Tab-separated table of C-alpha atoms (C1' of nucleotides) in Angstrom:
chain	number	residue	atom	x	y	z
A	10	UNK	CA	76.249	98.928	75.671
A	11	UNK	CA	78.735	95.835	76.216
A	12	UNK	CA	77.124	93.952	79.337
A	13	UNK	CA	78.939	93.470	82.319
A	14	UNK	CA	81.109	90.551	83.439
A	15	UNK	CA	79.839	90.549	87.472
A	16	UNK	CA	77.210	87.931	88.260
A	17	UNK	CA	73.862	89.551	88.668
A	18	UNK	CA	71.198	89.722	91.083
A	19	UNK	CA	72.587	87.688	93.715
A	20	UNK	CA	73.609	88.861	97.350
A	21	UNK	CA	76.405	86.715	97.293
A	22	UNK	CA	78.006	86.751	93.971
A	23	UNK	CA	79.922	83.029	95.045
A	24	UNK	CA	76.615	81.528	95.620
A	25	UNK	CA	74.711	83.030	92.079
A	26	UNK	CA	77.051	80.284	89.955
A	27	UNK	CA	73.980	77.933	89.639
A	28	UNK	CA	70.364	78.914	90.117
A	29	UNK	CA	69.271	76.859	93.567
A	30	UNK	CA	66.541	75.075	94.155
A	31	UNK	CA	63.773	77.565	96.072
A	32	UNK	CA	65.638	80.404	94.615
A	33	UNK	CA	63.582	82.339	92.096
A	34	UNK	CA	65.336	83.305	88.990
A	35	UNK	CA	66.749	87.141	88.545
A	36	UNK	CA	64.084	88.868	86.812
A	37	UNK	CA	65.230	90.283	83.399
A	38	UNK	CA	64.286	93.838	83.945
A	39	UNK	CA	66.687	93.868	87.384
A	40	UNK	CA	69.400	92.036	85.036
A	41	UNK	CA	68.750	94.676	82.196
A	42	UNK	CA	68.476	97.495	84.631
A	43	UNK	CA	72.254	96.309	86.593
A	44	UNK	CA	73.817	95.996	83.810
A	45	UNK	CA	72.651	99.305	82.402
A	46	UNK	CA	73.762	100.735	85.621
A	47	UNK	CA	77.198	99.509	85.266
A	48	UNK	CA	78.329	100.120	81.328
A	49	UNK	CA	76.838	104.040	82.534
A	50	UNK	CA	78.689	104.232	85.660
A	51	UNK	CA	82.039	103.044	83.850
A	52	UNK	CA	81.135	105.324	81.245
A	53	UNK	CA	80.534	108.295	83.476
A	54	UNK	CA	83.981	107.359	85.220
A	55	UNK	CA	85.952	107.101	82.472
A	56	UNK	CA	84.725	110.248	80.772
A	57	UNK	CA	84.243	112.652	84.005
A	58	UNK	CA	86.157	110.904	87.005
A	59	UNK	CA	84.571	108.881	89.701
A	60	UNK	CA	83.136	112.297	91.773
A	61	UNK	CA	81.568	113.145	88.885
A	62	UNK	CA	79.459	110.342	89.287
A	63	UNK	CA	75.941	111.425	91.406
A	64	UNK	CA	73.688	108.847	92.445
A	65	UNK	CA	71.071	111.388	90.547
A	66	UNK	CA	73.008	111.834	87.717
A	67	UNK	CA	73.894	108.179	87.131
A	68	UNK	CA	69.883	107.411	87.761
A	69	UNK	CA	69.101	110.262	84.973
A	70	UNK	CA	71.645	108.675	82.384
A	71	UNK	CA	71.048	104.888	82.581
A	72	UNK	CA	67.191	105.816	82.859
A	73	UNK	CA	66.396	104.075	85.929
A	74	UNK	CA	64.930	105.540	89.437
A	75	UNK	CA	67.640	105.977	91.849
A	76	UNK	CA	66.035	103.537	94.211
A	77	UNK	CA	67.190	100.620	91.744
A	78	UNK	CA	70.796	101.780	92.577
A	79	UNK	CA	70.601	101.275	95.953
A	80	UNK	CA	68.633	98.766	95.958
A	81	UNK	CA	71.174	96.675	93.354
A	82	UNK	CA	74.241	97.800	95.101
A	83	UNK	CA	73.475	99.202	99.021
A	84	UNK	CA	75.105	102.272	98.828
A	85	UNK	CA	77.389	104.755	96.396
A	86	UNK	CA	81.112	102.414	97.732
A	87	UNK	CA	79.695	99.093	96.689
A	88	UNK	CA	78.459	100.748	93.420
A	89	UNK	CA	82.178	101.898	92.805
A	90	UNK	CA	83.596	98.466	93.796
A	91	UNK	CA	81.426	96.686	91.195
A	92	UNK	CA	82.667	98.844	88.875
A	93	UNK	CA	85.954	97.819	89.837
A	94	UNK	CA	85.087	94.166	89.720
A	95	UNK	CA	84.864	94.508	85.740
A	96	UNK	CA	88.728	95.513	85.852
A	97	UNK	CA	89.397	92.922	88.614
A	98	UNK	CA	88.459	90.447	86.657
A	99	UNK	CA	90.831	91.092	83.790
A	100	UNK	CA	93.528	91.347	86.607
A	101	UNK	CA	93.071	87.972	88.402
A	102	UNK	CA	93.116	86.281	85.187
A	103	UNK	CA	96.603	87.730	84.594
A	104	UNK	CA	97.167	86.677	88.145
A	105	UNK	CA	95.701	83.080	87.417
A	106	UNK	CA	96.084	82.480	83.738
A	107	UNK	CA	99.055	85.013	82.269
A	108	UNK	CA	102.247	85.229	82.169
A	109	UNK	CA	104.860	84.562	84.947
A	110	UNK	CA	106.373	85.926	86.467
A	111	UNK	CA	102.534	87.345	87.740
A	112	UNK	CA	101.022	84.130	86.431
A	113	UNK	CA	101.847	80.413	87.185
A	114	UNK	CA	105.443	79.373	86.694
A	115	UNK	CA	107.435	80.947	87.996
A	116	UNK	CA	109.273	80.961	91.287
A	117	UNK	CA	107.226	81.670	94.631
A	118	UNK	CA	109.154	84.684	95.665
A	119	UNK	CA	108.987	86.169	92.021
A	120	UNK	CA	105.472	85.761	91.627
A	121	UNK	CA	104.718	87.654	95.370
A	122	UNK	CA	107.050	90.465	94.067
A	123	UNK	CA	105.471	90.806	90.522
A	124	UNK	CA	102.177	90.689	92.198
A	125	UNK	CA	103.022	93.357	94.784
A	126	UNK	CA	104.584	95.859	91.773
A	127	UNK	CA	101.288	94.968	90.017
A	128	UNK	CA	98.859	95.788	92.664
A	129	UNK	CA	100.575	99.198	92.767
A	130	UNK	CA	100.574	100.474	89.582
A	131	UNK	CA	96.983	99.160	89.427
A	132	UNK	CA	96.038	100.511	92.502
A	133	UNK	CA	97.732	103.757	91.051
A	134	UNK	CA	96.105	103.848	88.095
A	135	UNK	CA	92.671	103.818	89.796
A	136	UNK	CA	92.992	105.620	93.027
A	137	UNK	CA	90.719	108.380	92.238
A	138	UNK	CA	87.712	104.961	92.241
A	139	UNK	CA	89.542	103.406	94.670
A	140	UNK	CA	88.930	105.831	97.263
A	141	UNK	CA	84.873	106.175	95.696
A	142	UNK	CA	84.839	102.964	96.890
A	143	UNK	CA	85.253	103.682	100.468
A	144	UNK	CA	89.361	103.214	100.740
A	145	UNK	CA	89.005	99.757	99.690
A	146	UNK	CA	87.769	96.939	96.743
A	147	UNK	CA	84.980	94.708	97.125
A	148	UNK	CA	85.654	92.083	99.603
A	149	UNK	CA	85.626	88.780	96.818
A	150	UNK	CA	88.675	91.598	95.098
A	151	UNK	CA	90.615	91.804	98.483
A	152	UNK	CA	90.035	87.960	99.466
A	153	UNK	CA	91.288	87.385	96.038
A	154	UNK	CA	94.530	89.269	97.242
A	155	UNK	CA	94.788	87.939	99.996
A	156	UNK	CA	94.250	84.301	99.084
A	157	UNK	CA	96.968	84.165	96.359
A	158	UNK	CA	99.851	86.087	98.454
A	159	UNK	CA	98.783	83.389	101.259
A	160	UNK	CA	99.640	80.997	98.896
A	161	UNK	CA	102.913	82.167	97.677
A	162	UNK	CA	103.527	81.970	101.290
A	163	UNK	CA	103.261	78.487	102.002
A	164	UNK	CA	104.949	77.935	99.115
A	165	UNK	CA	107.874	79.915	100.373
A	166	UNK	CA	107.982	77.605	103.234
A	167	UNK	CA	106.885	80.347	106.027
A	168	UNK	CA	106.084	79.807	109.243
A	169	UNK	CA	103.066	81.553	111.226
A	170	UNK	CA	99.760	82.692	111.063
A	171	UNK	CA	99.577	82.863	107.113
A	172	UNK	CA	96.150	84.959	106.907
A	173	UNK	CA	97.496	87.390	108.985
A	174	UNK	CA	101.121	87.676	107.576
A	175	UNK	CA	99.583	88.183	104.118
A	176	UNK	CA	97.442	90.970	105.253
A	177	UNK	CA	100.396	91.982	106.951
A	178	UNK	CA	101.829	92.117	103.574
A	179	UNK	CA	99.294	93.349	102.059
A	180	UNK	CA	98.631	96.674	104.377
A	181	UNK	CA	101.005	98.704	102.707
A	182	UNK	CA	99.082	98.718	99.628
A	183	UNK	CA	96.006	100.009	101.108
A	184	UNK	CA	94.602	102.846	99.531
A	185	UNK	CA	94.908	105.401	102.233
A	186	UNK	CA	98.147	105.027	102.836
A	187	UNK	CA	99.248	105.071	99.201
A	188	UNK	CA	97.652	107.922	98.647
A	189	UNK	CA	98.939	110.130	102.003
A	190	UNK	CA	102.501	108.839	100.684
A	191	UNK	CA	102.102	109.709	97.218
A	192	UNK	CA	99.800	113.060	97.097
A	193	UNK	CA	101.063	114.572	100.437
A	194	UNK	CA	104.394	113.331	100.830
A	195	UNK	CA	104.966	113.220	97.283
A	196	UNK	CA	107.272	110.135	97.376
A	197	UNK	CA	107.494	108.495	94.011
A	198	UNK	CA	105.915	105.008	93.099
A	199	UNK	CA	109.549	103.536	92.666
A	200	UNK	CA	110.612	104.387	96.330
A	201	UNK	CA	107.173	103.063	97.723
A	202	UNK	CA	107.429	99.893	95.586
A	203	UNK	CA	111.118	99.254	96.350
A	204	UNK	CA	110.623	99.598	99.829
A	205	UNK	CA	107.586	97.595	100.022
A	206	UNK	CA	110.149	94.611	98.350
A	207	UNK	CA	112.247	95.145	101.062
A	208	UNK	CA	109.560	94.577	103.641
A	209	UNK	CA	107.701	91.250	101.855
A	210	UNK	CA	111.490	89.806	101.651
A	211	UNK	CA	112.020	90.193	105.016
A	212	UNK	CA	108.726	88.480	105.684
A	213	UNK	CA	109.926	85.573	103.676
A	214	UNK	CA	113.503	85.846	104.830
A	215	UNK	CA	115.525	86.229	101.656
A	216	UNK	CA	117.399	88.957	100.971
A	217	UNK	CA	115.978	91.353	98.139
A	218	UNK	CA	116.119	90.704	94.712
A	219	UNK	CA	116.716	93.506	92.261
B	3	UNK	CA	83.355	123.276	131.016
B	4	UNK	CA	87.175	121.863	131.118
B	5	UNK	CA	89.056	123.443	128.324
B	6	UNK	CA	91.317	121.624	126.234
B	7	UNK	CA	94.428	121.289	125.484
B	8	UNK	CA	94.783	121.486	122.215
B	9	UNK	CA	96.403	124.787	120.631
B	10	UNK	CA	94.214	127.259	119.776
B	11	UNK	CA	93.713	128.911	116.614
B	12	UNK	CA	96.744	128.591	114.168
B	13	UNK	CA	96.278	126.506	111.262
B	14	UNK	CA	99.749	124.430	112.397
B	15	UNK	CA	99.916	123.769	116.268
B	16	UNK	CA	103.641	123.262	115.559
B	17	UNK	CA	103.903	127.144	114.557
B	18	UNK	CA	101.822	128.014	117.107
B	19	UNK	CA	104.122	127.533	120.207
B	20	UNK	CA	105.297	131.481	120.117
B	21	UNK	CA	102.986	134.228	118.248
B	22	UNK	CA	105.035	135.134	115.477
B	23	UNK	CA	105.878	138.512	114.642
B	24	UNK	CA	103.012	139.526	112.164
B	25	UNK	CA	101.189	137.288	113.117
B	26	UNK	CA	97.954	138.539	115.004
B	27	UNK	CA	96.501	137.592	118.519
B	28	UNK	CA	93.927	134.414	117.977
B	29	UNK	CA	90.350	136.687	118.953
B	30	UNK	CA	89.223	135.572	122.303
B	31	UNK	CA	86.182	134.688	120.844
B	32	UNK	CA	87.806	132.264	118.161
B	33	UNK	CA	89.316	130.498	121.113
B	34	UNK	CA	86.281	130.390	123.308
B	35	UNK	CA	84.239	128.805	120.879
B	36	UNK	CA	86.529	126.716	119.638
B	37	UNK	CA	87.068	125.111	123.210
B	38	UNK	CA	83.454	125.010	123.587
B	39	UNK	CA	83.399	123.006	120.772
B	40	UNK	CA	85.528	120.442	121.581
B	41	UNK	CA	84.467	119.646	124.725
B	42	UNK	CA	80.433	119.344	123.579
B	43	UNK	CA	81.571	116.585	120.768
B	44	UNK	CA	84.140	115.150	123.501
B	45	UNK	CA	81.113	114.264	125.574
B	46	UNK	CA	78.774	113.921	123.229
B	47	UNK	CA	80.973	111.243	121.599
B	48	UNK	CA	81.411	109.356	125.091
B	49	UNK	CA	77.527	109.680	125.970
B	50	UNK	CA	76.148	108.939	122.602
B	51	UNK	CA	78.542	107.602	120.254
B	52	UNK	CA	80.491	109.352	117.495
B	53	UNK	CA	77.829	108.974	115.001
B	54	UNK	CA	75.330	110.851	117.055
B	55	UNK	CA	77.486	113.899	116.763
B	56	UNK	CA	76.038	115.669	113.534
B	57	UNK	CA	77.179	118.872	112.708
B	58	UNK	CA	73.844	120.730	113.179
B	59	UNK	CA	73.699	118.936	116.952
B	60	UNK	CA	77.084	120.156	117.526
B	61	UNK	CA	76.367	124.117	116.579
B	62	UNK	CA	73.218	123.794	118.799
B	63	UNK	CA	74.736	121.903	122.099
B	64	UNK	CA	77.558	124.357	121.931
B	65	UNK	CA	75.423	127.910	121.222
B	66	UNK	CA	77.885	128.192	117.967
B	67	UNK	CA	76.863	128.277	114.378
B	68	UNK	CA	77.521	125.783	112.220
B	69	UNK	CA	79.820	127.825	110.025
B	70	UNK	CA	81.762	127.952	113.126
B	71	UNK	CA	83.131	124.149	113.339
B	72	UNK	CA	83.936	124.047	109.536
B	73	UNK	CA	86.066	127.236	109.969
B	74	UNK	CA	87.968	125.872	112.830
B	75	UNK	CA	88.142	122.155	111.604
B	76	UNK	CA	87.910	122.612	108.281
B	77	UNK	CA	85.206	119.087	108.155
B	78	UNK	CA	83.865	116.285	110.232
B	79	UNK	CA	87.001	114.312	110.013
B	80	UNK	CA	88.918	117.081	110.695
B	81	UNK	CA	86.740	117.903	113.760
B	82	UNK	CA	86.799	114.309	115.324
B	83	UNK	CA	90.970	114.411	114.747
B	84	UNK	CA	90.713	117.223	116.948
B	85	UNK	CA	88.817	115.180	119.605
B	86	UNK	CA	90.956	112.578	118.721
B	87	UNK	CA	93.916	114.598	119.937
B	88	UNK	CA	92.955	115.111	123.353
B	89	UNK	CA	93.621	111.478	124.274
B	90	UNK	CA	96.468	111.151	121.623
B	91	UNK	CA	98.297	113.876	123.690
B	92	UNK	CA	97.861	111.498	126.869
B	93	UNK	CA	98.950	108.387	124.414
B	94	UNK	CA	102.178	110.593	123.249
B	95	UNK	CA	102.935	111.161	127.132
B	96	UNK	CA	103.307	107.619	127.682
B	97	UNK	CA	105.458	106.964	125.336
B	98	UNK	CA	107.755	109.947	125.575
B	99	UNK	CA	108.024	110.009	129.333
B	100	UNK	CA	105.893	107.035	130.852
B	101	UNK	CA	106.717	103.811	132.286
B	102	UNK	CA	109.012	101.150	130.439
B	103	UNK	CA	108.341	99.281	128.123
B	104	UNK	CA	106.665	101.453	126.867
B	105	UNK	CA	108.882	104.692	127.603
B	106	UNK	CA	112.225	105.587	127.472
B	107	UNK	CA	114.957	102.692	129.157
B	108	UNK	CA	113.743	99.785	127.863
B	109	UNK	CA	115.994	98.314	124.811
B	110	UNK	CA	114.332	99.363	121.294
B	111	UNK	CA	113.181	95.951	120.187
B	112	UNK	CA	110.612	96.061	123.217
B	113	UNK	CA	109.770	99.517	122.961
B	114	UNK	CA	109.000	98.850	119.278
B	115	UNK	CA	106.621	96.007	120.602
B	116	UNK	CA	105.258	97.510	122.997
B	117	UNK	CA	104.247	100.918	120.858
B	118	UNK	CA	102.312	98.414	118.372
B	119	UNK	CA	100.549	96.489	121.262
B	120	UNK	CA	99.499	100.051	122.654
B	121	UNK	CA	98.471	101.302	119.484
B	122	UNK	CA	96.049	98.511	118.581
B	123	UNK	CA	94.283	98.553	122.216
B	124	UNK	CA	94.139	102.122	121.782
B	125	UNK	CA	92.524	101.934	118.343
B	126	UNK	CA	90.090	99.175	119.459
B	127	UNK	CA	88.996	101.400	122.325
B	128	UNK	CA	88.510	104.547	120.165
B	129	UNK	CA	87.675	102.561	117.163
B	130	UNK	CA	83.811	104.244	116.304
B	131	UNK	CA	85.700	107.919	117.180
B	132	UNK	CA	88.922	106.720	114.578
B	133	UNK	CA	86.455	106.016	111.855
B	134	UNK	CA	84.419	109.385	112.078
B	135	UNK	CA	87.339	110.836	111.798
B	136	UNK	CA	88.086	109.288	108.189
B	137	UNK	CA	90.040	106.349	109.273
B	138	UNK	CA	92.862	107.721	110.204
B	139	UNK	CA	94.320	110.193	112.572
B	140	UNK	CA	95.622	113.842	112.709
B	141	UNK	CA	98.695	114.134	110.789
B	142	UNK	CA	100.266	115.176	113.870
B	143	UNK	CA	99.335	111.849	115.258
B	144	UNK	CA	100.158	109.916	112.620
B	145	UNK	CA	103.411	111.460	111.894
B	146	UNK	CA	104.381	110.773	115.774
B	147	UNK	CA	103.533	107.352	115.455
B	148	UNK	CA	106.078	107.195	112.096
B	149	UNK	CA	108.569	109.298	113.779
B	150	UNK	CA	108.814	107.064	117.023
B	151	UNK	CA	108.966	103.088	115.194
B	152	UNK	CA	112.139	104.788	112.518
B	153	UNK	CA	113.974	106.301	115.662
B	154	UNK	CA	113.213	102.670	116.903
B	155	UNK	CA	114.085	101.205	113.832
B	156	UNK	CA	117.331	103.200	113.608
B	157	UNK	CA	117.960	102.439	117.019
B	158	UNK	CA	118.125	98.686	115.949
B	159	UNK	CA	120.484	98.967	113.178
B	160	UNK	CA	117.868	98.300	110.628
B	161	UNK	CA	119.322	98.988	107.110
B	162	UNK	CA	116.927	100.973	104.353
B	163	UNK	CA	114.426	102.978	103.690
B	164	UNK	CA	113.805	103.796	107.316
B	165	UNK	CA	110.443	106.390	106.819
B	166	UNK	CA	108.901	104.029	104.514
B	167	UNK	CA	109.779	100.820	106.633
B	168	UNK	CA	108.053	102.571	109.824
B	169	UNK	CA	105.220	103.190	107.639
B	170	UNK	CA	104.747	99.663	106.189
B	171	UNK	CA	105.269	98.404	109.947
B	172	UNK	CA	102.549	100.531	111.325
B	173	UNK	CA	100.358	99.532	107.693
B	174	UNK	CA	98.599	96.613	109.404
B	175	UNK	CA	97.409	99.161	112.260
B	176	UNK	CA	95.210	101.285	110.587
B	177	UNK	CA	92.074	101.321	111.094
B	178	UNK	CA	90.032	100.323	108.067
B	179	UNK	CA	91.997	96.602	108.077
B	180	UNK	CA	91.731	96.218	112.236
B	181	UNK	CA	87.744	96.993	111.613
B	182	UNK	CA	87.733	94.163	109.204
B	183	UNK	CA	89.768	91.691	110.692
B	184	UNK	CA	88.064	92.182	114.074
B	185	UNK	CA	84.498	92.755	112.654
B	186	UNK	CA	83.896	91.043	109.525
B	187	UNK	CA	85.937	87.916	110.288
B	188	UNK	CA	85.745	88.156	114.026
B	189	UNK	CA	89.185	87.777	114.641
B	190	UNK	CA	90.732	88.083	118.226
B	191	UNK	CA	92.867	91.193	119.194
B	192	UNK	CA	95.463	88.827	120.553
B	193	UNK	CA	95.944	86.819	117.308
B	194	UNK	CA	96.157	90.492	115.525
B	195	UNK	CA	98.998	91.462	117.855
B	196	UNK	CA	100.659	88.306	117.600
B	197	UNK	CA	100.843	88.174	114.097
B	198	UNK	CA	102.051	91.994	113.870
B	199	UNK	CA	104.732	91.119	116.744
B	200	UNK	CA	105.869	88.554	114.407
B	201	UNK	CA	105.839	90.644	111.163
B	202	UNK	CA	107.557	93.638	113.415
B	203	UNK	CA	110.484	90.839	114.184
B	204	UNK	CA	111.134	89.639	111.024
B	205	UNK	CA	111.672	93.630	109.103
B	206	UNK	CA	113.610	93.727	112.590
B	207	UNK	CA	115.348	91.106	112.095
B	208	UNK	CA	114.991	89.275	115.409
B	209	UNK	CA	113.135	86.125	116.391
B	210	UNK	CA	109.581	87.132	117.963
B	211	UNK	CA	110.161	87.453	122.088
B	212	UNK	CA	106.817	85.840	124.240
C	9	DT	C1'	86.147	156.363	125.530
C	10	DT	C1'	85.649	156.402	120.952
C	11	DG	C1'	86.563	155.256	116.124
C	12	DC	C1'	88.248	152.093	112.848
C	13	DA	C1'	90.032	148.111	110.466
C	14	DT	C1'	90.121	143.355	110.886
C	15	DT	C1'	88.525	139.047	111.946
C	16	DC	C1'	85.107	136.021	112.996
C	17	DC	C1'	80.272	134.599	113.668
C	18	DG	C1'	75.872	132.551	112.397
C	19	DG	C1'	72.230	130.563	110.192
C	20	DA	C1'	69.940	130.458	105.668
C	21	DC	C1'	71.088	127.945	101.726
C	22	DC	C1'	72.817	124.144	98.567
C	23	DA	C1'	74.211	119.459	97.029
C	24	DT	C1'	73.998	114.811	97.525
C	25	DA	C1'	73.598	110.214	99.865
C	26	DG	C1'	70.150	107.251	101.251
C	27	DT	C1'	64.863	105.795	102.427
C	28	DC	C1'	60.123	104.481	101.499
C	29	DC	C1'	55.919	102.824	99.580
C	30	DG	C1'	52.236	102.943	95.999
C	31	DC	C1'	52.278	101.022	91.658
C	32	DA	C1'	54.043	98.782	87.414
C	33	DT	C1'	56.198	94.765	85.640
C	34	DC	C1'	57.426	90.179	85.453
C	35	DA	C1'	57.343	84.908	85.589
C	36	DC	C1'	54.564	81.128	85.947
C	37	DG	C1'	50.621	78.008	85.806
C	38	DC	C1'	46.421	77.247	83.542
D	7	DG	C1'	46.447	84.344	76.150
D	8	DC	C1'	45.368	85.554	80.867
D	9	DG	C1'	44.971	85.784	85.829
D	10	DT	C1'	47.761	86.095	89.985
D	11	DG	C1'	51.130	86.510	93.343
D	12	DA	C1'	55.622	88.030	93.881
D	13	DT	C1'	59.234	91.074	92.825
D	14	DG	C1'	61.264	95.104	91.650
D	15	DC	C1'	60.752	100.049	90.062
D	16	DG	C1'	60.925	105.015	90.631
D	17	DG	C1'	60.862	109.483	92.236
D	18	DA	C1'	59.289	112.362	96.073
D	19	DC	C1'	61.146	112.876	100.596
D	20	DT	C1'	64.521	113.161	104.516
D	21	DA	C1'	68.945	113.842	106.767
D	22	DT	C1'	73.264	115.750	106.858
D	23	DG	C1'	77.717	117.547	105.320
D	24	DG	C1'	79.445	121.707	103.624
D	25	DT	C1'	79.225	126.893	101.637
D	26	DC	C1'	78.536	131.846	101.796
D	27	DC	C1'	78.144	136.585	103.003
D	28	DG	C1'	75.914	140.425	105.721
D	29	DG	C1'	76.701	141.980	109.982
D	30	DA	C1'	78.477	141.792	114.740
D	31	DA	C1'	82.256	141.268	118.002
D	32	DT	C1'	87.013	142.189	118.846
D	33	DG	C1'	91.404	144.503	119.528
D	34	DC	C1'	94.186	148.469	118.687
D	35	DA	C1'	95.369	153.415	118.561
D	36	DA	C1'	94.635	157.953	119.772
DNA sequence: TTGCATTCCGGACCATAGTCCGCATCACGC
DNA sequence: GCGTGATGCGGACTATGGTCCGGAATGCAA
């Protein structure tokens, strides 16, 4: 059982880097129990699909009550979107740390565009927990987003209301939509992704690269 | 008991505009229910809320069993598109054959703006109703919505993928983002709409009017 | 009107998300 | 070690969405 990256224990995962003073220290059977919950979970996931994955069944498997689940995680969506977190993590380091022209160094525009084609095929790759997760990722995953492609923007030199515009940029992506385009309409990923380039350079206002 | 004016019966109200040859009579009964139906969860969703409509409350307001709704609306979402549609037929009016801006005779690049600042009062106001119905609307809805902004967008001499640059434009309307942005992070509806007028201008092309 | 084939109805039944509280377990101070 | 208060555990319980099939209502033809 490899333990889990995600912070433990903590409401706010931002606020759980250093214990605080009047804050009583996660007690190790909650620690043992989360991270138990999560190494099954991904298990179960990867093995059997995300609706595969009961609150019962995952309670039976990691040996813990189901209460603990809920009780850890609120409800079966934020369960999915820690589970997501452990991938996350591996993806804003590439974002943060790897190579350009997703990481650092290379031109503003490039990076937005890598990290737009990136989000897709991620997104892609884990719809089917995506939408177990309530349509969406957990809200440190999607500030994360949103964040970094607000960033690019500045750098880009655009004028506006920058949270908004990067949302802006950033709707296309959702879930929902992806998923209406790709398993009803059946449009394929290139089309989506091309035409999502088209739209984030006219946001910027330059023409289209590649 | 006012009936409603959605079609009756067929599983596509586009095929349903002449009884086809083969195709048998919709049973009084069918249709009598089904109106029933609709207009119980119509007023039960204005009285009480949309979340106070429960399947089981729904069969027993409207003497039907519960077998009943899931054969006509196949789930809750599906049932709650359906209510959905009563006021998206009133919403289609408008735009079709209503007043300008919003209407026909005003140029495209205000009609566009004027179909996105309708759409997001119009999903603020129905907002609980949109989200028990899965976040999204009928795909008769939806498509009408996609259908209008590319004739716009065509209209405007916009070059490319036309369906998928309608869809990316109407992205930052749906509903799971606008419940965020206005609920989590307490943003104002008029910073929303400015921001989208300005996104809509720049895939347009145009500099953002008022 | 009556008989017949078709379609639809209805509510008992099932699966699963989410709640609750008595009780076990833990961390800490002595 | 050991007592003690606090914290978390766990599984029985509830609520609700969704399924299923025996039987009734309907429409058509004679």
């Amino acid at each position: 059982m490899t333990p889990h990256s995600a912070p433990t224990g903590h409401p706010d995962p931002a606020l759980a880097l250093l214990p605080m003073a009047g804050t009583p220290r996660v007690r190790s059977d909650a620690a043992r129990n989360r991270d138990a919950l999560l190494c099954t979970a991904a298990r179960m996931v990867a093995e059997e699909g995300a609706s595969a994955v009961t609150m019962d069944r995952l309670a039976a498997e990691a040996c813990v009550g189901k209460g603990t689940i809920f009780r850890r995680f609120g409800n079966r969506a934020g369960l999915m979107a820690a589970v997501l977190d452990g991938s996350e993590a591996e993806f804003q380091a590439r974002v943060m740390r790897g190579e350009p022209p997703l990481g650092p160094g290379a031109p503003p525009y490039e990076r937005l565009i890598a990290f737009g084609v990136a989000r897709f095929q991620e997104s892609v790759q884990r719809i089917d927990l995506l939408e177990a997760a309530g349509g969406g990722r957990s809200h440190a995953a999607y500030s994360f987003g949103l964040l970094h492609v607000r960033h690019l923007l500045a750098e880009l030199g655009v004028e506006g209301d920058l949270p908004l515009l990067a949302a802006a940029v950033l709707a296309p992506l959702e879930v929902p939509l992806l998923r209406a385009q790709l398993e009803v309409q059946h449009l394929p990923l290139e089309r989506l992704t091309a035409a999502w380039i088209d739209v984030a350079s006219r946001v910027v206002g330059v023409s289209p690269t590649r």
